[in-house]
Structure formats: C-alpha cells, structure tokens
Amino acid sequence: MTRAATFFRFLTAAVVMSAVPALAQTAAPAPALTLELNGAQTSDKGCRLTFVVNNSLGAELTKAAFEIALFNASGVVDRLTVLDFKELPAGKTKVTRFDLAGVDCAGISRILVNHATECAGEGVEPAACLRKLKTAAKAGIAFGM
C-alpha cells in the first residue's frame, strides 16, 4: 500500500471516529406544542381559519384554548377572541377549523397568540401551553406570539 493510500485511510478513520461522539450527543427534540396557521378562507359565516396542531409535550392535553388578537391592515387590533382546541392527545397531529363571524379574511394582517386561557392535562403545568408554544404560518397572514 502506498504512503498516500495509508494516509487517506488514516484520515478517513479519524473523520468517522470524530463524528461518532457528535451523533451520540444528539438530543431528542424539546417538548413543544406546535400551532400552524394553515389556511384562511372566506366562508358564508365570515373568515374560516384552519390550524394544524401537534402536541409533542409528552402528555395529553384535556383542554387547550388560546386568546388571539386579530390585527387589521393598519396594524390596529380589530378583535380579541378565544379559540378552543379542546383535547389534544400526546404525539398526535390534529386539524381544527374556526369560523370567525363578521371577519373579512382579506382584512387580517396579523394574528397574535395573546395568552393561553386553558391548558390542562395530567402532569401538565398550566403555563406549558404558552411557554412551549411554537408557531408557524402557511396562510399568508403573519402569525406568532
């Protein structure tokens, strides 16, 4: 075996061995409650908001509800309302729709999660729903905390 081939084998082994501890140290994702604004469509009742929720908190939520603020095109709060997501089983993704009467979807510039009005489940601290909340949006409306 040539000297270059021996060096290349040594170098490859060193790279592989250095990667093993890094792989072993990869931590599991932190527990979270993910709330994605997935759609906003005009309905006969007003504006229908569709959310995709994933509960990876590690415990079932028997009740989860959030107060949200709707901002108009001028950035002014137009309405405060509570969205009740009801039960959210652990490890489950759920799609939920809410019809907001008298709201024009085109007039919403931003939705803010103001606070969690309900967060209950065995072994779940009441502040977990807001503290571990992660938000995302696919509906063309700014959405977050």
mmCIF file of N, CA and C in Angstrom:
data_model
loop_
_atom_site.group_PDB
_atom_site.id
_atom_site.type_symbol
_atom_site.label_atom_id
_atom_site.label_comp_id
_atom_site.label_asym_id
_atom_site.label_seq_id
_atom_site.Cartn_x
_atom_site.Cartn_y
_atom_site.Cartn_z
ATOM 1 N N MET A 1 0.850 -1.165 0.000
ATOM 2 C CA MET A 1 0.000 0.000 0.000
ATOM 3 C C MET A 1 0.896 1.230 0.000
ATOM 4 N N THR A 2 0.523 2.195 -0.789
ATOM 5 C CA THR A 2 1.340 3.400 -0.889
ATOM 6 C C THR A 2 1.162 4.259 0.348
ATOM 7 N N ARG A 3 2.083 5.129 0.494
ATOM 8 C CA ARG A 3 2.047 6.040 1.633
ATOM 9 C C ARG A 3 0.813 6.950 1.581
ATOM 10 N N ALA A 4 0.437 7.402 0.384
ATOM 11 C CA ALA A 4 -0.739 8.254 0.211
ATOM 12 C C ALA A 4 -2.010 7.490 0.572
ATOM 13 N N ALA A 5 -2.098 6.232 0.159
ATOM 14 C CA ALA A 5 -3.282 5.418 0.468
ATOM 15 C C ALA A 5 -3.394 5.184 1.967
ATOM 16 N N THR A 6 -2.278 4.944 2.629
ATOM 17 C CA THR A 6 -2.272 4.740 4.073
ATOM 18 C C THR A 6 -2.723 6.011 4.785
ATOM 19 N N PHE A 7 -2.223 7.138 4.334
ATOM 20 C CA PHE A 7 -2.614 8.408 4.936
ATOM 21 C C PHE A 7 -4.112 8.664 4.736
ATOM 22 N N PHE A 8 -4.614 8.377 3.527
ATOM 23 C CA PHE A 8 -6.031 8.587 3.237
ATOM 24 C C PHE A 8 -6.897 7.695 4.131
ATOM 25 N N ARG A 9 -6.506 6.437 4.327
ATOM 26 C CA ARG A 9 -7.254 5.536 5.216
ATOM 27 C C ARG A 9 -7.251 6.058 6.654
ATOM 28 N N PHE A 10 -6.095 6.536 7.095
ATOM 29 C CA PHE A 10 -5.991 7.084 8.450
ATOM 30 C C PHE A 10 -6.892 8.303 8.603
ATOM 31 N N LEU A 11 -6.872 9.168 7.619
ATOM 32 C CA LEU A 11 -7.677 10.385 7.655
ATOM 33 C C LEU A 11 -9.169 10.046 7.652
ATOM 34 N N THR A 12 -9.578 9.097 6.832
ATOM 35 C CA THR A 12 -10.991 8.683 6.786
ATOM 36 C C THR A 12 -11.428 8.120 8.129
ATOM 37 N N ALA A 13 -10.604 7.272 8.725
ATOM 38 C CA ALA A 13 -10.928 6.692 10.032
ATOM 39 C C ALA A 13 -11.038 7.779 11.096
ATOM 40 N N ALA A 14 -10.173 8.750 11.054
ATOM 41 C CA ALA A 14 -10.202 9.831 12.042
ATOM 42 C C ALA A 14 -11.484 10.653 11.912
ATOM 43 N N VAL A 15 -11.902 10.924 10.687
ATOM 44 C CA VAL A 15 -13.132 11.698 10.473
ATOM 45 C C VAL A 15 -14.343 10.912 10.980
ATOM 46 N N VAL A 16 -14.404 9.626 10.650
ATOM 47 C CA VAL A 16 -15.526 8.791 11.095
ATOM 48 C C VAL A 16 -15.554 8.707 12.616
ATOM 49 N N MET A 17 -14.441 8.496 13.249
ATOM 50 C CA MET A 17 -14.386 8.375 14.711
ATOM 51 C C MET A 17 -14.745 9.687 15.397
ATOM 52 N N SER A 18 -14.406 10.813 14.793
ATOM 53 C CA SER A 18 -14.741 12.095 15.414
ATOM 54 C C SER A 18 -16.235 12.386 15.309
ATOM 55 N N ALA A 19 -16.904 11.792 14.332
ATOM 56 C CA ALA A 19 -18.340 12.017 14.167
ATOM 57 C C ALA A 19 -19.174 11.189 15.131
ATOM 58 N N VAL A 20 -18.653 10.057 15.609
ATOM 59 C CA VAL A 20 -19.418 9.169 16.486
ATOM 60 C C VAL A 20 -19.863 9.868 17.773
ATOM 61 N N PRO A 21 -18.993 10.569 18.512
ATOM 62 C CA PRO A 21 -19.484 11.255 19.714
ATOM 63 C C PRO A 21 -20.543 12.307 19.404
ATOM 64 N N ALA A 22 -20.405 13.006 18.288
ATOM 65 C CA ALA A 22 -21.397 14.026 17.937
ATOM 66 C C ALA A 22 -22.763 13.397 17.700
ATOM 67 N N LEU A 23 -22.790 12.238 17.051
ATOM 68 C CA LEU A 23 -24.060 11.555 16.823
ATOM 69 C C LEU A 23 -24.661 11.075 18.136
ATOM 70 N N ALA A 24 -23.837 10.600 19.040
ATOM 71 C CA ALA A 24 -24.325 10.102 20.324
ATOM 72 C C ALA A 24 -24.874 11.230 21.189
ATOM 73 N N GLN A 25 -24.379 12.455 20.992
ATOM 74 C CA GLN A 25 -24.804 13.583 21.811
ATOM 75 C C GLN A 25 -26.045 14.296 21.266
ATOM 76 N N THR A 26 -26.533 13.865 20.092
ATOM 77 C CA THR A 26 -27.718 14.498 19.526
ATOM 78 C C THR A 26 -28.893 14.262 20.461
ATOM 79 N N ALA A 27 -29.466 15.342 20.942
ATOM 80 C CA ALA A 27 -30.564 15.254 21.905
ATOM 81 C C ALA A 27 -31.897 15.130 21.186
ATOM 82 N N ALA A 28 -32.854 14.549 21.872
ATOM 83 C CA ALA A 28 -34.215 14.476 21.352
ATOM 84 C C ALA A 28 -34.781 15.889 21.301
ATOM 85 N N PRO A 29 -35.687 16.146 20.365
ATOM 86 C CA PRO A 29 -36.273 17.491 20.307
ATOM 87 C C PRO A 29 -36.980 17.844 21.611
ATOM 88 N N ALA A 30 -36.928 19.103 21.949
ATOM 89 C CA ALA A 30 -37.561 19.578 23.184
ATOM 90 C C ALA A 30 -39.079 19.448 23.062
ATOM 91 N N PRO A 31 -39.745 19.137 24.161
ATOM 92 C CA PRO A 31 -41.211 19.066 24.126
ATOM 93 C C PRO A 31 -41.793 20.397 23.652
ATOM 94 N N ALA A 32 -42.814 20.312 22.796
ATOM 95 C CA ALA A 32 -43.405 21.537 22.243
ATOM 96 C C ALA A 32 -44.866 21.303 21.878
ATOM 97 N N LEU A 33 -45.566 22.390 21.773
ATOM 98 C CA LEU A 33 -46.913 22.410 21.236
ATOM 99 C C LEU A 33 -46.822 23.298 20.000
ATOM 100 N N THR A 34 -46.981 22.703 18.820
ATOM 101 C CA THR A 34 -46.814 23.440 17.584
ATOM 102 C C THR A 34 -48.181 23.816 17.032
ATOM 103 N N LEU A 35 -48.342 25.085 16.747
ATOM 104 C CA LEU A 35 -49.603 25.623 16.238
ATOM 105 C C LEU A 35 -49.304 26.325 14.916
ATOM 106 N N GLU A 36 -49.833 25.765 13.820
ATOM 107 C CA GLU A 36 -49.595 26.318 12.491
ATOM 108 C C GLU A 36 -50.897 26.879 11.921
ATOM 109 N N LEU A 37 -50.883 28.141 11.541
ATOM 110 C CA LEU A 37 -51.998 28.730 10.810
ATOM 111 C C LEU A 37 -51.851 28.230 9.380
ATOM 112 N N ASN A 38 -52.722 27.306 8.993
ATOM 113 C CA ASN A 38 -52.578 26.613 7.725
ATOM 114 C C ASN A 38 -53.440 27.205 6.619
ATOM 115 N N GLY A 39 -54.495 27.907 6.978
ATOM 116 C CA GLY A 39 -55.355 28.478 5.954
ATOM 117 C C GLY A 39 -56.282 29.540 6.509
ATOM 118 N N ALA A 40 -56.706 30.432 5.631
ATOM 119 C CA ALA A 40 -57.694 31.464 5.963
ATOM 120 C C ALA A 40 -58.545 31.658 4.720
ATOM 121 N N GLN A 41 -59.787 31.181 4.787
ATOM 122 C CA GLN A 41 -60.683 31.273 3.645
ATOM 123 C C GLN A 41 -61.969 31.987 4.048
ATOM 124 N N THR A 42 -62.478 32.765 3.111
ATOM 125 C CA THR A 42 -63.757 33.417 3.319
ATOM 126 C C THR A 42 -64.840 32.343 3.292
ATOM 127 N N SER A 43 -65.729 32.399 4.259
ATOM 128 C CA SER A 43 -66.856 31.463 4.315
ATOM 129 C C SER A 43 -68.145 32.261 4.419
ATOM 130 N N ASP A 44 -69.278 31.567 4.367
ATOM 131 C CA ASP A 44 -70.556 32.264 4.482
ATOM 132 C C ASP A 44 -70.748 32.869 5.872
ATOM 133 N N LYS A 45 -69.939 32.420 6.847
ATOM 134 C CA LYS A 45 -70.034 32.945 8.213
ATOM 135 C C LYS A 45 -69.050 34.085 8.479
ATOM 136 N N GLY A 46 -68.050 34.228 7.632
ATOM 137 C CA GLY A 46 -67.013 35.246 7.848
ATOM 138 C C GLY A 46 -65.682 34.751 7.353
ATOM 139 N N CYS A 47 -64.760 34.534 8.278
ATOM 140 C CA CYS A 47 -63.427 34.039 7.936
ATOM 141 C C CYS A 47 -63.199 32.699 8.632
ATOM 142 N N ARG A 48 -62.847 31.685 7.856
ATOM 143 C CA ARG A 48 -62.565 30.359 8.409
ATOM 144 C C ARG A 48 -61.046 30.190 8.503
ATOM 145 N N LEU A 49 -60.567 30.048 9.740
ATOM 146 C CA LEU A 49 -59.148 29.806 9.986
ATOM 147 C C LEU A 49 -58.937 28.318 10.206
ATOM 148 N N THR A 50 -57.948 27.758 9.540
ATOM 149 C CA THR A 50 -57.598 26.350 9.697
ATOM 150 C C THR A 50 -56.233 26.266 10.366
ATOM 151 N N PHE A 51 -56.167 25.471 11.438
ATOM 152 C CA PHE A 51 -54.925 25.283 12.187
ATOM 153 C C PHE A 51 -54.527 23.816 12.175
ATOM 154 N N VAL A 52 -53.232 23.564 12.099
ATOM 155 C CA VAL A 52 -52.671 22.234 12.288
ATOM 156 C C VAL A 52 -51.918 22.298 13.610
ATOM 157 N N VAL A 53 -52.309 21.428 14.543
ATOM 158 C CA VAL A 53 -51.732 21.435 15.891
ATOM 159 C C VAL A 53 -51.044 20.106 16.136
ATOM 160 N N ASN A 54 -49.842 20.166 16.675
ATOM 161 C CA ASN A 54 -49.131 18.946 17.055
ATOM 162 C C ASN A 54 -48.730 19.046 18.515
ATOM 163 N N ASN A 55 -49.176 18.075 19.292
ATOM 164 C CA ASN A 55 -48.851 18.031 20.716
ATOM 165 C C ASN A 55 -47.700 17.063 20.938
ATOM 166 N N SER A 56 -46.510 17.587 21.082
ATOM 167 C CA SER A 56 -45.351 16.755 21.419
ATOM 168 C C SER A 56 -44.827 17.155 22.809
ATOM 169 N N LEU A 57 -45.766 17.519 23.691
ATOM 170 C CA LEU A 57 -45.401 17.866 25.068
ATOM 171 C C LEU A 57 -45.081 16.625 25.899
ATOM 172 N N GLY A 58 -45.515 15.462 25.413
ATOM 173 C CA GLY A 58 -45.280 14.232 26.166
ATOM 174 C C GLY A 58 -46.433 13.883 27.092
ATOM 175 N N ALA A 59 -47.502 14.642 27.049
ATOM 176 C CA ALA A 59 -48.689 14.392 27.882
ATOM 177 C C ALA A 59 -49.918 14.869 27.129
ATOM 178 N N GLU A 60 -51.028 14.186 27.365
ATOM 179 C CA GLU A 60 -52.282 14.579 26.736
ATOM 180 C C GLU A 60 -52.787 15.882 27.343
ATOM 181 N N LEU A 61 -53.279 16.755 26.483
ATOM 182 C CA LEU A 61 -53.940 17.966 26.946
ATOM 183 C C LEU A 61 -55.442 17.695 26.898
ATOM 184 N N THR A 62 -56.097 17.787 28.041
ATOM 185 C CA THR A 62 -57.542 17.587 28.083
ATOM 186 C C THR A 62 -58.281 18.856 27.684
ATOM 187 N N LYS A 63 -57.575 19.968 27.719
ATOM 188 C CA LYS A 63 -58.157 21.258 27.348
ATOM 189 C C LYS A 63 -57.030 22.205 26.950
ATOM 190 N N ALA A 64 -57.163 22.815 25.779
ATOM 191 C CA ALA A 64 -56.195 23.818 25.326
ATOM 192 C C ALA A 64 -56.953 24.909 24.579
ATOM 193 N N ALA A 65 -56.845 26.123 25.043
ATOM 194 C CA ALA A 65 -57.509 27.257 24.408
ATOM 195 C C ALA A 65 -56.590 28.474 24.473
ATOM 196 N N PHE A 66 -56.645 29.281 23.425
ATOM 197 C CA PHE A 66 -55.779 30.458 23.329
ATOM 198 C C PHE A 66 -56.587 31.687 22.962
ATOM 199 N N GLU A 67 -56.267 32.807 23.621
ATOM 200 C CA GLU A 67 -56.824 34.084 23.208
ATOM 201 C C GLU A 67 -55.935 34.616 22.100
ATOM 202 N N ILE A 68 -56.564 35.011 20.998
ATOM 203 C CA ILE A 68 -55.806 35.585 19.892
ATOM 204 C C ILE A 68 -56.282 37.000 19.628
ATOM 205 N N ALA A 69 -55.391 37.794 19.082
ATOM 206 C CA ALA A 69 -55.720 39.156 18.662
ATOM 207 C C ALA A 69 -55.615 39.207 17.145
ATOM 208 N N LEU A 70 -56.642 39.754 16.514
ATOM 209 C CA LEU A 70 -56.643 39.945 15.065
ATOM 210 C C LEU A 70 -56.318 41.400 14.780
ATOM 211 N N PHE A 71 -55.314 41.630 13.950
ATOM 212 C CA PHE A 71 -54.901 42.982 13.573
ATOM 213 C C PHE A 71 -55.410 43.282 12.167
ATOM 214 N N ASN A 72 -55.906 44.496 11.953
ATOM 215 C CA ASN A 72 -56.376 44.878 10.621
ATOM 216 C C ASN A 72 -55.197 45.345 9.756
ATOM 217 N N ALA A 73 -55.503 45.772 8.541
ATOM 218 C CA ALA A 73 -54.460 46.193 7.598
ATOM 219 C C ALA A 73 -53.641 47.374 8.104
ATOM 220 N N SER A 74 -54.204 48.174 9.008
ATOM 221 C CA SER A 74 -53.481 49.326 9.571
ATOM 222 C C SER A 74 -52.644 48.939 10.787
ATOM 223 N N GLY A 75 -52.682 47.664 11.173
ATOM 224 C CA GLY A 75 -51.920 47.219 12.334
ATOM 225 C C GLY A 75 -52.608 47.466 13.660
ATOM 226 N N VAL A 76 -53.902 47.752 13.607
ATOM 227 C CA VAL A 76 -54.679 48.025 14.810
ATOM 228 C C VAL A 76 -55.433 46.760 15.204
ATOM 229 N N VAL A 77 -55.468 46.472 16.509
ATOM 230 C CA VAL A 77 -56.204 45.304 16.979
ATOM 231 C C VAL A 77 -57.683 45.510 16.667
ATOM 232 N N ASP A 78 -58.230 44.580 15.913
ATOM 233 C CA ASP A 78 -59.621 44.647 15.499
ATOM 234 C C ASP A 78 -60.511 43.814 16.416
ATOM 235 N N ARG A 79 -59.965 42.711 16.944
ATOM 236 C CA ARG A 79 -60.784 41.813 17.743
ATOM 237 C C ARG A 79 -59.899 40.904 18.587
ATOM 238 N N LEU A 80 -60.389 40.600 19.787
ATOM 239 C CA LEU A 80 -59.815 39.566 20.645
ATOM 240 C C LEU A 80 -60.843 38.441 20.712
ATOM 241 N N THR A 81 -60.376 37.216 20.551
ATOM 242 C CA THR A 81 -61.278 36.079 20.637
ATOM 243 C C THR A 81 -60.526 34.870 21.166
ATOM 244 N N VAL A 82 -61.263 33.914 21.700
ATOM 245 C CA VAL A 82 -60.650 32.691 22.240
ATOM 246 C C VAL A 82 -60.946 31.541 21.293
ATOM 247 N N LEU A 83 -59.902 30.806 20.942
ATOM 248 C CA LEU A 83 -60.021 29.607 20.124
ATOM 249 C C LEU A 83 -59.818 28.397 21.031
ATOM 250 N N ASP A 84 -60.819 27.540 21.102
ATOM 251 C CA ASP A 84 -60.782 26.361 21.969
ATOM 252 C C ASP A 84 -60.425 25.132 21.134
ATOM 253 N N PHE A 85 -59.227 24.609 21.337
ATOM 254 C CA PHE A 85 -58.756 23.442 20.591
ATOM 255 C C PHE A 85 -59.186 22.126 21.241
ATOM 256 N N LYS A 86 -59.839 22.205 22.378
ATOM 257 C CA LYS A 86 -60.362 21.052 23.120
ATOM 258 C C LYS A 86 -59.240 20.084 23.486
ATOM 259 N N GLU A 87 -59.448 18.790 23.297
ATOM 260 C CA GLU A 87 -58.438 17.794 23.673
ATOM 261 C C GLU A 87 -57.367 17.691 22.589
ATOM 262 N N LEU A 88 -56.125 17.534 23.051
ATOM 263 C CA LEU A 88 -55.004 17.328 22.135
ATOM 264 C C LEU A 88 -54.200 16.135 22.651
ATOM 265 N N PRO A 89 -54.440 14.946 22.095
ATOM 266 C CA PRO A 89 -53.716 13.765 22.552
ATOM 267 C C PRO A 89 -52.206 13.906 22.347
ATOM 268 N N ALA A 90 -51.452 13.304 23.237
ATOM 269 C CA ALA A 90 -49.983 13.344 23.154
ATOM 270 C C ALA A 90 -49.519 12.669 21.871
ATOM 271 N N GLY A 91 -48.576 13.300 21.189
ATOM 272 C CA GLY A 91 -47.988 12.742 19.981
ATOM 273 C C GLY A 91 -48.894 12.780 18.767
ATOM 274 N N LYS A 92 -49.993 13.470 18.833
ATOM 275 C CA LYS A 92 -50.989 13.487 17.757
ATOM 276 C C LYS A 92 -51.008 14.836 17.054
ATOM 277 N N THR A 93 -51.217 14.790 15.741
ATOM 278 C CA THR A 93 -51.437 15.995 14.960
ATOM 279 C C THR A 93 -52.933 16.087 14.684
ATOM 280 N N LYS A 94 -53.474 17.277 14.829
ATOM 281 C CA LYS A 94 -54.912 17.498 14.688
ATOM 282 C C LYS A 94 -55.148 18.737 13.828
ATOM 283 N N VAL A 95 -56.155 18.678 12.970
ATOM 284 C CA VAL A 95 -56.554 19.823 12.161
ATOM 285 C C VAL A 95 -57.861 20.351 12.736
ATOM 286 N N THR A 96 -57.912 21.655 12.973
ATOM 287 C CA THR A 96 -59.095 22.282 13.554
ATOM 288 C C THR A 96 -59.425 23.555 12.787
ATOM 289 N N ARG A 97 -60.727 23.778 12.592
ATOM 290 C CA ARG A 97 -61.185 24.989 11.902
ATOM 291 C C ARG A 97 -62.046 25.826 12.833
ATOM 292 N N PHE A 98 -61.920 27.136 12.662
ATOM 293 C CA PHE A 98 -62.724 28.086 13.424
ATOM 294 C C PHE A 98 -63.335 29.085 12.454
ATOM 295 N N ASP A 99 -64.636 29.281 12.551
ATOM 296 C CA ASP A 99 -65.314 30.298 11.756
ATOM 297 C C ASP A 99 -65.462 31.548 12.606
ATOM 298 N N LEU A 100 -64.886 32.636 12.146
ATOM 299 C CA LEU A 100 -64.964 33.913 12.858
ATOM 300 C C LEU A 100 -66.023 34.770 12.181
ATOM 301 N N ALA A 101 -67.180 34.859 12.820
ATOM 302 C CA ALA A 101 -68.327 35.583 12.254
ATOM 303 C C ALA A 101 -68.012 37.062 12.074
ATOM 304 N N GLY A 102 -68.401 37.584 10.916
ATOM 305 C CA GLY A 102 -68.250 39.013 10.655
ATOM 306 C C GLY A 102 -66.828 39.465 10.403
ATOM 307 N N VAL A 103 -65.891 38.535 10.202
ATOM 308 C CA VAL A 103 -64.491 38.901 9.956
ATOM 309 C C VAL A 103 -64.175 38.668 8.481
ATOM 310 N N ASP A 104 -63.552 39.654 7.849
ATOM 311 C CA ASP A 104 -63.106 39.547 6.466
ATOM 312 C C ASP A 104 -61.657 39.066 6.468
ATOM 313 N N CYS A 105 -61.408 37.891 5.920
ATOM 314 C CA CYS A 105 -60.045 37.332 5.912
ATOM 315 C C CYS A 105 -59.032 38.287 5.266
ATOM 316 N N ALA A 106 -59.465 38.965 4.200
ATOM 317 C CA ALA A 106 -58.562 39.881 3.487
ATOM 318 C C ALA A 106 -58.153 41.068 4.353
ATOM 319 N N GLY A 107 -58.924 41.359 5.372
ATOM 320 C CA GLY A 107 -58.617 42.487 6.253
ATOM 321 C C GLY A 107 -57.712 42.146 7.417
ATOM 322 N N ILE A 108 -57.333 40.863 7.552
ATOM 323 C CA ILE A 108 -56.455 40.449 8.659
ATOM 324 C C ILE A 108 -55.004 40.540 8.191
ATOM 325 N N SER A 109 -54.209 41.346 8.884
ATOM 326 C CA SER A 109 -52.789 41.457 8.531
ATOM 327 C C SER A 109 -51.907 40.599 9.442
ATOM 328 N N ARG A 110 -52.402 40.337 10.643
ATOM 329 C CA ARG A 110 -51.586 39.630 11.631
ATOM 330 C C ARG A 110 -52.498 38.987 12.665
ATOM 331 N N ILE A 111 -52.086 37.807 13.149
ATOM 332 C CA ILE A 111 -52.769 37.145 14.257
ATOM 333 C C ILE A 111 -51.725 36.882 15.334
ATOM 334 N N LEU A 112 -52.038 37.332 16.528
ATOM 335 C CA LEU A 112 -51.117 37.198 17.659
ATOM 336 C C LEU A 112 -51.740 36.291 18.714
ATOM 337 N N VAL A 113 -50.968 35.303 19.192
ATOM 338 C CA VAL A 113 -51.413 34.496 20.326
ATOM 339 C C VAL A 113 -51.121 35.325 21.565
ATOM 340 N N ASN A 114 -52.180 35.808 22.203
ATOM 341 C CA ASN A 114 -52.047 36.699 23.341
ATOM 342 C C ASN A 114 -51.704 35.934 24.615
ATOM 343 N N HIS A 115 -52.466 34.901 24.904
ATOM 344 C CA HIS A 115 -52.152 34.032 26.047
ATOM 345 C C HIS A 115 -52.985 32.763 25.979
ATOM 346 N N ALA A 116 -52.623 31.788 26.794
ATOM 347 C CA ALA A 116 -53.372 30.535 26.893
ATOM 348 C C ALA A 116 -54.436 30.718 27.972
ATOM 349 N N THR A 117 -55.699 30.594 27.588
ATOM 350 C CA THR A 117 -56.774 30.730 28.566
ATOM 351 C C THR A 117 -57.045 29.407 29.274
ATOM 352 N N GLU A 118 -56.689 28.306 28.630
ATOM 353 C CA GLU A 118 -56.838 26.965 29.214
ATOM 354 C C GLU A 118 -55.637 26.138 28.800
ATOM 355 N N CYS A 119 -55.097 25.393 29.758
ATOM 356 C CA CYS A 119 -54.007 24.461 29.486
ATOM 357 C C CYS A 119 -54.057 23.419 30.589
ATOM 358 N N ALA A 120 -54.695 22.289 30.298
ATOM 359 C CA ALA A 120 -54.905 21.298 31.348
ATOM 360 C C ALA A 120 -54.624 19.896 30.829
ATOM 361 N N GLY A 121 -54.101 19.095 31.710
ATOM 362 C CA GLY A 121 -53.824 17.693 31.430
ATOM 363 C C GLY A 121 -53.037 17.125 32.589
ATOM 364 N N GLU A 122 -53.096 15.810 32.747
ATOM 365 C CA GLU A 122 -52.393 15.177 33.855
ATOM 366 C C GLU A 122 -50.885 15.395 33.723
ATOM 367 N N GLY A 123 -50.306 15.998 34.731
ATOM 368 C CA GLY A 123 -48.873 16.262 34.738
ATOM 369 C C GLY A 123 -48.458 17.477 33.915
ATOM 370 N N VAL A 124 -49.413 18.250 33.425
ATOM 371 C CA VAL A 124 -49.107 19.424 32.597
ATOM 372 C C VAL A 124 -49.271 20.672 33.449
ATOM 373 N N GLU A 125 -48.216 21.461 33.537
ATOM 374 C CA GLU A 125 -48.338 22.718 34.277
ATOM 375 C C GLU A 125 -49.100 23.726 33.421
ATOM 376 N N PRO A 126 -49.943 24.545 34.013
ATOM 377 C CA PRO A 126 -50.801 25.465 33.265
ATOM 378 C C PRO A 126 -50.056 26.407 32.313
ATOM 379 N N ALA A 127 -48.828 26.752 32.614
ATOM 380 C CA ALA A 127 -48.075 27.675 31.755
ATOM 381 C C ALA A 127 -47.406 26.986 30.569
ATOM 382 N N ALA A 128 -47.434 25.652 30.516
ATOM 383 C CA ALA A 128 -46.712 24.909 29.477
ATOM 384 C C ALA A 128 -47.227 25.216 28.076
ATOM 385 N N CYS A 129 -48.526 25.393 27.918
ATOM 386 C CA CYS A 129 -49.092 25.624 26.580
ATOM 387 C C CYS A 129 -48.533 26.883 25.928
ATOM 388 N N LEU A 130 -48.307 27.913 26.682
ATOM 389 C CA LEU A 130 -47.757 29.140 26.113
ATOM 390 C C LEU A 130 -46.233 29.112 26.112
ATOM 391 N N ARG A 131 -45.645 28.631 27.184
ATOM 392 C CA ARG A 131 -44.186 28.626 27.293
ATOM 393 C C ARG A 131 -43.528 27.712 26.254
ATOM 394 N N LYS A 132 -44.193 26.617 25.893
ATOM 395 C CA LYS A 132 -43.611 25.662 24.945
ATOM 396 C C LYS A 132 -44.280 25.738 23.570
ATOM 397 N N LEU A 133 -45.009 26.824 23.333
ATOM 398 C CA LEU A 133 -45.700 27.006 22.067
ATOM 399 C C LEU A 133 -44.730 27.438 20.979
ATOM 400 N N LYS A 134 -44.858 26.790 19.829
ATOM 401 C CA LYS A 134 -44.109 27.169 18.631
ATOM 402 C C LYS A 134 -45.154 27.452 17.560
ATOM 403 N N THR A 135 -45.007 28.563 16.867
ATOM 404 C CA THR A 135 -45.987 28.945 15.854
ATOM 405 C C THR A 135 -45.368 28.936 14.466
ATOM 406 N N ALA A 136 -46.227 28.727 13.478
ATOM 407 C CA ALA A 136 -45.826 28.774 12.074
ATOM 408 C C ALA A 136 -47.044 29.222 11.269
ATOM 409 N N ALA A 137 -46.807 29.695 10.047
ATOM 410 C CA ALA A 137 -47.913 30.145 9.202
ATOM 411 C C ALA A 137 -47.684 29.755 7.752
ATOM 412 N N LYS A 138 -48.743 29.282 7.112
ATOM 413 C CA LYS A 138 -48.726 28.991 5.692
ATOM 414 C C LYS A 138 -49.858 29.714 4.986
ATOM 415 N N ALA A 139 -50.554 30.575 5.683
ATOM 416 C CA ALA A 139 -51.759 31.192 5.148
ATOM 417 C C ALA A 139 -51.545 32.595 4.594
ATOM 418 N N GLY A 140 -50.331 33.106 4.580
ATOM 419 C CA GLY A 140 -50.099 34.453 4.069
ATOM 420 C C GLY A 140 -50.453 35.548 5.055
ATOM 421 N N ILE A 141 -50.722 35.172 6.310
ATOM 422 C CA ILE A 141 -51.004 36.123 7.385
ATOM 423 C C ILE A 141 -49.916 35.929 8.430
ATOM 424 N N ALA A 142 -49.321 37.004 8.900
ATOM 425 C CA ALA A 142 -48.315 36.888 9.968
ATOM 426 C C ALA A 142 -48.976 36.268 11.186
ATOM 427 N N PHE A 143 -48.311 35.290 11.784
ATOM 428 C CA PHE A 143 -48.877 34.578 12.932
ATOM 429 C C PHE A 143 -47.764 34.264 13.916
ATOM 430 N N GLY A 144 -47.976 34.595 15.189
ATOM 431 C CA GLY A 144 -46.954 34.321 16.187
ATOM 432 C C GLY A 144 -47.360 34.795 17.555
ATOM 433 N N MET A 145 -46.355 34.901 18.411
ATOM 434 C CA MET A 145 -46.596 35.302 19.793
ATOM 435 C C MET A 145 -46.041 36.698 20.020
#
